PDB file of C-alpha atoms in Angstrom:
ATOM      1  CA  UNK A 162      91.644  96.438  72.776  1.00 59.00           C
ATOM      2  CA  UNK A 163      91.741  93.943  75.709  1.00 77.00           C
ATOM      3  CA  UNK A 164      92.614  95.094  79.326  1.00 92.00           C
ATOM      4  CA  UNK A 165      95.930  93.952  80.286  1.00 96.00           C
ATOM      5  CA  UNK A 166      94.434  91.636  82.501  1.00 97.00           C
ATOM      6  CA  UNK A 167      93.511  89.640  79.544  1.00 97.00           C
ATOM      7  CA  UNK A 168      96.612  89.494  77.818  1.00 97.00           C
ATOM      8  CA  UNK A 169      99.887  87.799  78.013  1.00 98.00           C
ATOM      9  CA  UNK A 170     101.388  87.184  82.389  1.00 98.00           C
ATOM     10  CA  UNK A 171     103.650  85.113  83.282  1.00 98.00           C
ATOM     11  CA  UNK A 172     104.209  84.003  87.049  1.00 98.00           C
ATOM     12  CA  UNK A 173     107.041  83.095  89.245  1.00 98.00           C
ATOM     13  CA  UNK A 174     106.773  80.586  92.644  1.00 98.00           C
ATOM     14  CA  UNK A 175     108.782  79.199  94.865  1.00 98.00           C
ATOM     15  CA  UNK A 176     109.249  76.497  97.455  1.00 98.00           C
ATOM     16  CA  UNK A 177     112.173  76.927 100.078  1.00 98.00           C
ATOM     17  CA  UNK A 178     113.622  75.360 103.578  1.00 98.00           C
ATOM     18  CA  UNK A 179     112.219  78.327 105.399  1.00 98.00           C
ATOM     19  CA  UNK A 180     110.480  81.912 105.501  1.00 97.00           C
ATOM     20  CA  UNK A 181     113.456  83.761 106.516  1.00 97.00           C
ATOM     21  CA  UNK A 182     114.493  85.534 103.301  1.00 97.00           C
ATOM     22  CA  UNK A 183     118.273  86.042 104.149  1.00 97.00           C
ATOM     23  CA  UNK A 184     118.999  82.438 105.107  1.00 97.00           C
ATOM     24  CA  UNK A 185     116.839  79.748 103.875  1.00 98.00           C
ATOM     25  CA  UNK A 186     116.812  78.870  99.987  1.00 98.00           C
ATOM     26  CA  UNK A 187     114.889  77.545  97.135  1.00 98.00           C
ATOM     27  CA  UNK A 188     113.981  73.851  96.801  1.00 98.00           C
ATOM     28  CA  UNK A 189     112.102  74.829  93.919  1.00 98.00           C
ATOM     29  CA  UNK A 190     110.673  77.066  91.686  1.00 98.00           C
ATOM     30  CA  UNK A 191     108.669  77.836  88.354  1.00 98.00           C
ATOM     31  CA  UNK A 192     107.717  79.880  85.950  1.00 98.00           C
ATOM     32  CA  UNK A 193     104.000  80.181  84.094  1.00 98.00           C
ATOM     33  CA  UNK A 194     103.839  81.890  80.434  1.00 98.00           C
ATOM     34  CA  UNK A 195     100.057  81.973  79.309  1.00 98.00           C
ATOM     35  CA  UNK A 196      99.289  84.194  76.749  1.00 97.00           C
ATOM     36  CA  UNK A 197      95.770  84.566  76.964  1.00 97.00           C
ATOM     37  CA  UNK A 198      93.197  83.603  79.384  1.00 97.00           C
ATOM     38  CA  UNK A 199      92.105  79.984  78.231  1.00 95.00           C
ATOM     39  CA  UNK A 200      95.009  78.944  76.702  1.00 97.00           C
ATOM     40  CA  UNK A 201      97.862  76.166  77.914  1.00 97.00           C
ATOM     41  CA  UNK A 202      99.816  77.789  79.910  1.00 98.00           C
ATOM     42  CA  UNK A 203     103.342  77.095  79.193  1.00 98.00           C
ATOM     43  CA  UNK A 204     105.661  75.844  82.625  1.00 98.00           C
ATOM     44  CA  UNK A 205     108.916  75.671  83.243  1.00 98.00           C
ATOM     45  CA  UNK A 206     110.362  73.849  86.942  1.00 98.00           C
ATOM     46  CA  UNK A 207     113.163  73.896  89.054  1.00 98.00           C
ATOM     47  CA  UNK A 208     114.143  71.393  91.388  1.00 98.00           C
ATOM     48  CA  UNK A 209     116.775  72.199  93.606  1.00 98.00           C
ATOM     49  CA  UNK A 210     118.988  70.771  96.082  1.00 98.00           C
ATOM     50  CA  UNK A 211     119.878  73.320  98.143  1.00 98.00           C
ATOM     51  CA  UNK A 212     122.983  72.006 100.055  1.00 96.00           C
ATOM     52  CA  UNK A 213     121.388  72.537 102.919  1.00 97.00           C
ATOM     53  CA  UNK A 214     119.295  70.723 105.921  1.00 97.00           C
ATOM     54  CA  UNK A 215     115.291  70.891 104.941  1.00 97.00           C
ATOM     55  CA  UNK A 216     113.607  71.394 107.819  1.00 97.00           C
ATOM     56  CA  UNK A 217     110.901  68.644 108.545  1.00 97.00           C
ATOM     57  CA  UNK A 218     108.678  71.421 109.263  1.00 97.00           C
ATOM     58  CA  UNK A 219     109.253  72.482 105.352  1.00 97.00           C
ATOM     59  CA  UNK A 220     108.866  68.845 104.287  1.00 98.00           C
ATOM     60  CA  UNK A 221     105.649  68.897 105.746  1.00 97.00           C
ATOM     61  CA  UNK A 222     104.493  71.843 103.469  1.00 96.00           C
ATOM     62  CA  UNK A 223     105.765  71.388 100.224  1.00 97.00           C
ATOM     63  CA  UNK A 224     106.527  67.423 100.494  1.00 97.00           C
ATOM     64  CA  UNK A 225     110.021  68.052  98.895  1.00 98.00           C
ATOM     65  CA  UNK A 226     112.387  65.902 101.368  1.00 98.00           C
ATOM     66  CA  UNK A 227     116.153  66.426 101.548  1.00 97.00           C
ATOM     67  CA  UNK A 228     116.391  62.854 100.489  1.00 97.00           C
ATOM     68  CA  UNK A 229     114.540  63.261  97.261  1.00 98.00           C
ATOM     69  CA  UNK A 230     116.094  66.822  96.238  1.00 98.00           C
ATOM     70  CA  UNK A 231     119.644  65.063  96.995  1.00 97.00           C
ATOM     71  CA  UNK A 232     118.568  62.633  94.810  1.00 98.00           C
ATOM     72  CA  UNK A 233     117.048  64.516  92.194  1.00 98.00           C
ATOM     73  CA  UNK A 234     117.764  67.912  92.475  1.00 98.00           C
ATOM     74  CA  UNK A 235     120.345  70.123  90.904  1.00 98.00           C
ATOM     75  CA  UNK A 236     122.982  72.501  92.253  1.00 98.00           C
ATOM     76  CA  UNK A 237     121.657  75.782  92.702  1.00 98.00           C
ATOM     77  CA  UNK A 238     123.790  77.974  90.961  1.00 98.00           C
ATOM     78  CA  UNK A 239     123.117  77.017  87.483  1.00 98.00           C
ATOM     79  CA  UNK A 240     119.383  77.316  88.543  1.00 98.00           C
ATOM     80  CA  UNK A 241     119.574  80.494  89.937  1.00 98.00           C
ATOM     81  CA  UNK A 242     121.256  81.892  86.453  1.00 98.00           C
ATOM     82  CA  UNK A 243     117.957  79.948  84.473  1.00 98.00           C
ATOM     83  CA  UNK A 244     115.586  81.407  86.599  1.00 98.00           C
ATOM     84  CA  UNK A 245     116.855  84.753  86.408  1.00 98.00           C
ATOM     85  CA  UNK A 246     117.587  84.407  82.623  1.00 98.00           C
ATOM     86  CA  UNK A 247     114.086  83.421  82.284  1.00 98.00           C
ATOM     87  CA  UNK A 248     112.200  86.371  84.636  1.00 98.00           C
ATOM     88  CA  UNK A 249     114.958  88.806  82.285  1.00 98.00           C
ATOM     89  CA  UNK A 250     113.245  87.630  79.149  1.00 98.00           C
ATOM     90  CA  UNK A 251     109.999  88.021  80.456  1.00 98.00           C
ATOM     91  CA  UNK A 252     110.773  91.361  81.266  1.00 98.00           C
ATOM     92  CA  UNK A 253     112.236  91.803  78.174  1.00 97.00           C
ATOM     93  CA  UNK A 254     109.301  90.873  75.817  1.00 97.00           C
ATOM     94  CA  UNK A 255     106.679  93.141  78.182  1.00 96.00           C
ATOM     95  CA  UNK A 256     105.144  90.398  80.381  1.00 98.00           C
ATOM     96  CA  UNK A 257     104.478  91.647  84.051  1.00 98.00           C
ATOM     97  CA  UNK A 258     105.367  89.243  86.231  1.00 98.00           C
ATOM     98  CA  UNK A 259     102.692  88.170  89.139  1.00 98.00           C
ATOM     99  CA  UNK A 260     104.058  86.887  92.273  1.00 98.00           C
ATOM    100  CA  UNK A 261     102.332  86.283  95.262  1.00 98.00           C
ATOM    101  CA  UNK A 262     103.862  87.869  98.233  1.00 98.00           C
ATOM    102  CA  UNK A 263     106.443  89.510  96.099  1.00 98.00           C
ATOM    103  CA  UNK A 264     108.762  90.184  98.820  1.00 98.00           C
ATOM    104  CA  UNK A 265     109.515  86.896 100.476  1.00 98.00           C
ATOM    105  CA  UNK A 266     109.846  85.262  96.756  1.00 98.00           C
ATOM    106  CA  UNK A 267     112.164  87.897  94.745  1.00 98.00           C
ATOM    107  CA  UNK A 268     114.226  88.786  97.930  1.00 98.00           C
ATOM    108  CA  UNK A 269     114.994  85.333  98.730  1.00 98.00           C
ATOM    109  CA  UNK A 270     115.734  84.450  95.220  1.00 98.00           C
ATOM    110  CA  UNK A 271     117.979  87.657  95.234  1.00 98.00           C
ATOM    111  CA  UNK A 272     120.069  86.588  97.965  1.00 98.00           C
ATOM    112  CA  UNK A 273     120.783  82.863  96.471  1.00 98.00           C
ATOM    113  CA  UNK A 274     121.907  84.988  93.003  1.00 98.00           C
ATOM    114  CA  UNK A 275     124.243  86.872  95.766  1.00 98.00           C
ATOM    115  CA  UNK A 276     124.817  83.655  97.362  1.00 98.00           C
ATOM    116  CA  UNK A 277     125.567  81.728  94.760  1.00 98.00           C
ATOM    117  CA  UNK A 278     126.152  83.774  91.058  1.00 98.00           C
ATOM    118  CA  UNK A 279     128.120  87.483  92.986  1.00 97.00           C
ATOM    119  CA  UNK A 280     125.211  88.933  91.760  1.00 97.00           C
ATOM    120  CA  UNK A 281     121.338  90.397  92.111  1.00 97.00           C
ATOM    121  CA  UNK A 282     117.995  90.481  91.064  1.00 97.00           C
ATOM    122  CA  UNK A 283     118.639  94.121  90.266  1.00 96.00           C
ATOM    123  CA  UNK A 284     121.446  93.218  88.122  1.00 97.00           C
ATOM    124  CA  UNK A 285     119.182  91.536  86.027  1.00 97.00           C
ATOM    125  CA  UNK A 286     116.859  94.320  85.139  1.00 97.00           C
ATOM    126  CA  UNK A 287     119.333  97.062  84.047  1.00 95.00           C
ATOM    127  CA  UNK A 288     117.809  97.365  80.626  1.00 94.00           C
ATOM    128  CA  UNK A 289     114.031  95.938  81.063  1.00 95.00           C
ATOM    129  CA  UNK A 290     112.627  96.881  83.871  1.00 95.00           C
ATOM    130  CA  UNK A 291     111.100  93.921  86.006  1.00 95.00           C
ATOM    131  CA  UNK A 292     107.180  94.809  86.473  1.00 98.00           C
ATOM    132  CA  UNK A 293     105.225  92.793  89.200  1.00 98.00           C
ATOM    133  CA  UNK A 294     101.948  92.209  90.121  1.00 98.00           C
ATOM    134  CA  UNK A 295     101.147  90.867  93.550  1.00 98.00           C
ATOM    135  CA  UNK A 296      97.580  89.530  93.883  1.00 98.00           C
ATOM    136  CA  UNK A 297      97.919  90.289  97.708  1.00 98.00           C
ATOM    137  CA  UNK A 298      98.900  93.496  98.080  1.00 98.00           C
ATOM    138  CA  UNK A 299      96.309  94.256  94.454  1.00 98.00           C
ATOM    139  CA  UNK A 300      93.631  92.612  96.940  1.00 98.00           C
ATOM    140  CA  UNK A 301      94.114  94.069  99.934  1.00 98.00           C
ATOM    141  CA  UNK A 302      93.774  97.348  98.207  1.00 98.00           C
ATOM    142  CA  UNK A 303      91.248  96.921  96.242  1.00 98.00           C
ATOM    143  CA  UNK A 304      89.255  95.209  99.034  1.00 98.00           C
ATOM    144  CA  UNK A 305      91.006  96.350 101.901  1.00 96.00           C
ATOM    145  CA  UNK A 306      87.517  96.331 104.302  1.00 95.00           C
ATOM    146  CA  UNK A 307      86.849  92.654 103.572  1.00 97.00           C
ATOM    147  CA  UNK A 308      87.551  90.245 106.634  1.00 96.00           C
ATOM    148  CA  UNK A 309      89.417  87.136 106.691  1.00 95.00           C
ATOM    149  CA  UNK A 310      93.033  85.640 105.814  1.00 96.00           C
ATOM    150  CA  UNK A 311      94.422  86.547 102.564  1.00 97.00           C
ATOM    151  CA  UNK A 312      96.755  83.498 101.413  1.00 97.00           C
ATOM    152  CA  UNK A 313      96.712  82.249  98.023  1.00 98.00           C
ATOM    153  CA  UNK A 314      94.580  79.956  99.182  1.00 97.00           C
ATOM    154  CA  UNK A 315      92.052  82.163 100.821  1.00 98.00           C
ATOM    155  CA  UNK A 316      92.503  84.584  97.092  1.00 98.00           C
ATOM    156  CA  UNK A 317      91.334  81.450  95.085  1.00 98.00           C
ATOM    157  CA  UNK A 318      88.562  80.847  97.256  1.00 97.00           C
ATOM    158  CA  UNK A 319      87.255  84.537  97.055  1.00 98.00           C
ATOM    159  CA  UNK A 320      87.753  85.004  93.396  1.00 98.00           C
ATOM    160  CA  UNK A 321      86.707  81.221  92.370  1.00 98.00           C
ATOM    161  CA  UNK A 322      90.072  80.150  91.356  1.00 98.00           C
ATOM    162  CA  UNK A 323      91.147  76.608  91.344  1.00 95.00           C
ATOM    163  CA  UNK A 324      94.066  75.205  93.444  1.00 95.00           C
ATOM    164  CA  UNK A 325      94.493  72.112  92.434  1.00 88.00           C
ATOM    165  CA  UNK A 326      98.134  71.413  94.098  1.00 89.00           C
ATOM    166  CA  UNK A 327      98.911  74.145  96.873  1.00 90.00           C
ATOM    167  CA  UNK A 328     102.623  74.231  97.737  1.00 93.00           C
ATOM    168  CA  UNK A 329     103.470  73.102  94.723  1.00 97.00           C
ATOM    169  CA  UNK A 330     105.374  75.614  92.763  1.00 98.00           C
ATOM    170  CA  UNK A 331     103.953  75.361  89.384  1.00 98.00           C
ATOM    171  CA  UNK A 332     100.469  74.972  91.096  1.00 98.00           C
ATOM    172  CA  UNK A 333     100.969  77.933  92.971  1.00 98.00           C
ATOM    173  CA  UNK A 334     102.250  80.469  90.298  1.00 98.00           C
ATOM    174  CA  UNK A 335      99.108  79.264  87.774  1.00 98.00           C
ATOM    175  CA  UNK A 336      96.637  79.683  90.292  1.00 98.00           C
ATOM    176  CA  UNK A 337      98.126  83.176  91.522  1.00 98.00           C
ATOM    177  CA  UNK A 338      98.024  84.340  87.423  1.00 98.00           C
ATOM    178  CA  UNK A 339      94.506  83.347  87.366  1.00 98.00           C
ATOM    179  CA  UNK A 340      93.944  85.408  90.831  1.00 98.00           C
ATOM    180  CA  UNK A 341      95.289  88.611  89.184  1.00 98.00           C
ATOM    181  CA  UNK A 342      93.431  87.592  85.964  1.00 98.00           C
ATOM    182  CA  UNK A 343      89.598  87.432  88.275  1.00 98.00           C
ATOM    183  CA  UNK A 344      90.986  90.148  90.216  1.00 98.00           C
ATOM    184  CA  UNK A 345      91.134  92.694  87.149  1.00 97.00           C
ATOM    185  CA  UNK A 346      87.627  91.623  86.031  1.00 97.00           C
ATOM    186  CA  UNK A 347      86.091  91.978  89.104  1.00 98.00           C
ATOM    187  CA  UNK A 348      87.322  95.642  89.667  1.00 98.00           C
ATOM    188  CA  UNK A 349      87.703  96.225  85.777  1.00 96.00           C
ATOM    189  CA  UNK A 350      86.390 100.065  86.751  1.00 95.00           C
ATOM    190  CA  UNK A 351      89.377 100.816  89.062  1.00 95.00           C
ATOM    191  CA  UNK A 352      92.159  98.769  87.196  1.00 94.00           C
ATOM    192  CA  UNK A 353      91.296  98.870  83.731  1.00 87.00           C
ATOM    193  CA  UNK A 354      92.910 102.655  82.772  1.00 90.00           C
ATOM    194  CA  UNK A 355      96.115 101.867  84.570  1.00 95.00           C
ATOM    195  CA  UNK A 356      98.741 100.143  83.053  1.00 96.00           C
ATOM    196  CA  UNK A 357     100.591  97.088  84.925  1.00 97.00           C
ATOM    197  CA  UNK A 358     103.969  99.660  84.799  1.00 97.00           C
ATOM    198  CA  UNK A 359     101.586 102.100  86.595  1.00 97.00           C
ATOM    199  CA  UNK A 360     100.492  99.461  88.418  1.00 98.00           C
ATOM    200  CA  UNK A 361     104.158  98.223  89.788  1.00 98.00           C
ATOM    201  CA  UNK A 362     104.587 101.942  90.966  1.00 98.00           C
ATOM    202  CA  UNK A 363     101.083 102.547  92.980  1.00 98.00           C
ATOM    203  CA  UNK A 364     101.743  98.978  94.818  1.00 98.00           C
ATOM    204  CA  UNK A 365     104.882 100.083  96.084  1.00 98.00           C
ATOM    205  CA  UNK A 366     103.051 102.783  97.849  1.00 98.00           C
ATOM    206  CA  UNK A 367      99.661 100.712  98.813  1.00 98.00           C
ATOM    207  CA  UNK A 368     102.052  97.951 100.060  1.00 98.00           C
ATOM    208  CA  UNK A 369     103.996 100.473 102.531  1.00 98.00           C
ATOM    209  CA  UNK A 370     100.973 101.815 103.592  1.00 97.00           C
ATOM    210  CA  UNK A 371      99.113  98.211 104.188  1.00 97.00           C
ATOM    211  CA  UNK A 372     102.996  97.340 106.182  1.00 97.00           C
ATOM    212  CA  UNK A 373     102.514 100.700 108.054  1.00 96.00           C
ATOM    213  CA  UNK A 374      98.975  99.851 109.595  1.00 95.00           C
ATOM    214  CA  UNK A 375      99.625  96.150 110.523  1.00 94.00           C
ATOM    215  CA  UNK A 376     102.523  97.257 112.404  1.00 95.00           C
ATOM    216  CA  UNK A 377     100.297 100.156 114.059  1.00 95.00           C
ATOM    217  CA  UNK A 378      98.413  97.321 114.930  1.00 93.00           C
ATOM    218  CA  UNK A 379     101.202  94.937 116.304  1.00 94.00           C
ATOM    219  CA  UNK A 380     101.792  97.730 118.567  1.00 94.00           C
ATOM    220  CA  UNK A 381      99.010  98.318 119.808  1.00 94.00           C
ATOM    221  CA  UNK A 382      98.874  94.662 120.813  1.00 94.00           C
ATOM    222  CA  UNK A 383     101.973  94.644 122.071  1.00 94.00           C
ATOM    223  CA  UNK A 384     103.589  92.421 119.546  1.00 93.00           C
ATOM    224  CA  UNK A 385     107.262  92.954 118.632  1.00 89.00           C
ATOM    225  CA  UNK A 386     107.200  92.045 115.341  1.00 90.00           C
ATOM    226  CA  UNK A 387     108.658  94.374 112.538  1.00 92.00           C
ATOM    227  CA  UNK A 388     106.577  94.623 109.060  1.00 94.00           C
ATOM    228  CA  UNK A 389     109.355  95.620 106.528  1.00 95.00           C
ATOM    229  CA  UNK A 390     107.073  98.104 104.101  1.00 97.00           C
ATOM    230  CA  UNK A 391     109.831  97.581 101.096  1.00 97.00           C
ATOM    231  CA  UNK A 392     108.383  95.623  97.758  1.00 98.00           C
ATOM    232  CA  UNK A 393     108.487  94.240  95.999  1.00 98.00           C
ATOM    233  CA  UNK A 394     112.282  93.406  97.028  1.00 97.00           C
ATOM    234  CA  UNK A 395     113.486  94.228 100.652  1.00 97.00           C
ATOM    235  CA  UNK A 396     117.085  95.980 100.561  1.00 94.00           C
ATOM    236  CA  UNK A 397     120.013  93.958 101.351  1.00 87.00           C
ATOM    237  CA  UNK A 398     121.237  93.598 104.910  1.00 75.00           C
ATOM    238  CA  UNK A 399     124.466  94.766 106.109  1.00 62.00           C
ATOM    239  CA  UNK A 400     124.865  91.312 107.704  1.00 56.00           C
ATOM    240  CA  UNK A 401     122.663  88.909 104.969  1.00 46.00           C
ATOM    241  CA  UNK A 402     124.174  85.555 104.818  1.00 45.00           C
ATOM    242  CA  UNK A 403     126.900  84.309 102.758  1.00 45.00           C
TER     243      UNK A 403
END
């Protein structure tokens, strides 16, 4: 029987005006289906316009101007009920789910469904579990001595993936399933006897304990910063924008 690494994952990416989870929003987004390494993957995109300024500084990164998504995007609340009708059904029919950098992406897709649908990701997953699988924090672990920057970017370097279009939503999601995909092969003896449910569990703990020694570190430089060791969705704030 194959390793779950070589079975069916889907993947979820987004683009946004910002990294601040509780106020900036989705420009865009996708989803990846593939059920089997080798085959087409199957995409779905979002374009949004998110009734908002975009920040040139944002522009600059994904290339999505406010012009363009006035022009051609859609309102986000419909979007926000697609994308998480389409994450629910992945859940549904067993798929784990890889997202890079889970928090940033499922927390600030949370707070537009709280933003704009009175609802949450949580919400969502009442009866099917969501189950995630973060090429970061899997990396990190699994290779937590090796040196260097560990963007997506960086990932597909290591593990020989190609990027053909970074910042781009669809682009990124693929490339991030194929990550997890090279990642599982290369430590097959450490991943292949746990299942991605398992999985979800142990990188809730590795991912507070990775959060707990960079910000050991910050203060021992004396940076302020706070790591927040929650995944793969931070909790709501009492104070998260409307």
């Amino acid at each position: 029987m194959a390793c779950w690494y070589e079975g069916p994952l889907a993947a979820f990416d987004t683009e946004t005006t910002g990294v601040d989870v509780e106020t900036d929003r989705i420009v865009s987004a996708a989803v990846v289906v593939q059920d089997a390494p080798g085959l087409r993957p199957r995409v779905t995109r979002w374009l949004v316009n998110p009734g908002v300024p975009v920040p040139g500084a944002a522009t600059a990164v994904h290339g999505l101007t406010e012009e363009h998504l006035q022009r051609n995007g859609r309102w986000p609340a419909p979007v926000m009920y697609e994308l998480a009708e389409q994450l629910a059904e992945q859940a549904a029919r067993g798929r784990p789910l890889v997202v890079m950098n889970a928090p940033f992406d499922l927390t600030l897709f949370d707070r537009e469904l709280r933003r704009h649908r009175a609802s949450s990701l949580q919400r969502w997953f009442e009866s099917s579990p969501l189950c995630v699988l973060d090429p970061r924090v899997l990396d990190k672990h699994l290779d937590r001595y090796r040196k260097g920057r560990r963007t997506l970017a960086d990932l597909c370097a290591h593990y020989g993936v190609e990027l053909a279009d970074a910042h781009d939503a669809a682009a990124d999601a693929l490339a991030a399933l194929e990550v997890v995909r090279a990642l599982g092969r290369r430590f097959a003896a450490r991943l292949e006897h746990s299942t991605p449910v398992e999985l979800h569990t142990l990188q809730a703990g590795w991912h507070a304990a990775q959060a707990h020694g960079l910000q050991a570190w910050f203060a021992r430089s004396g940076t302020e910063e706070t790591v927040d060791p929650s995944w793969p969705l931070r909790p709501e704030l009492p104070a998260a924008a409307a």
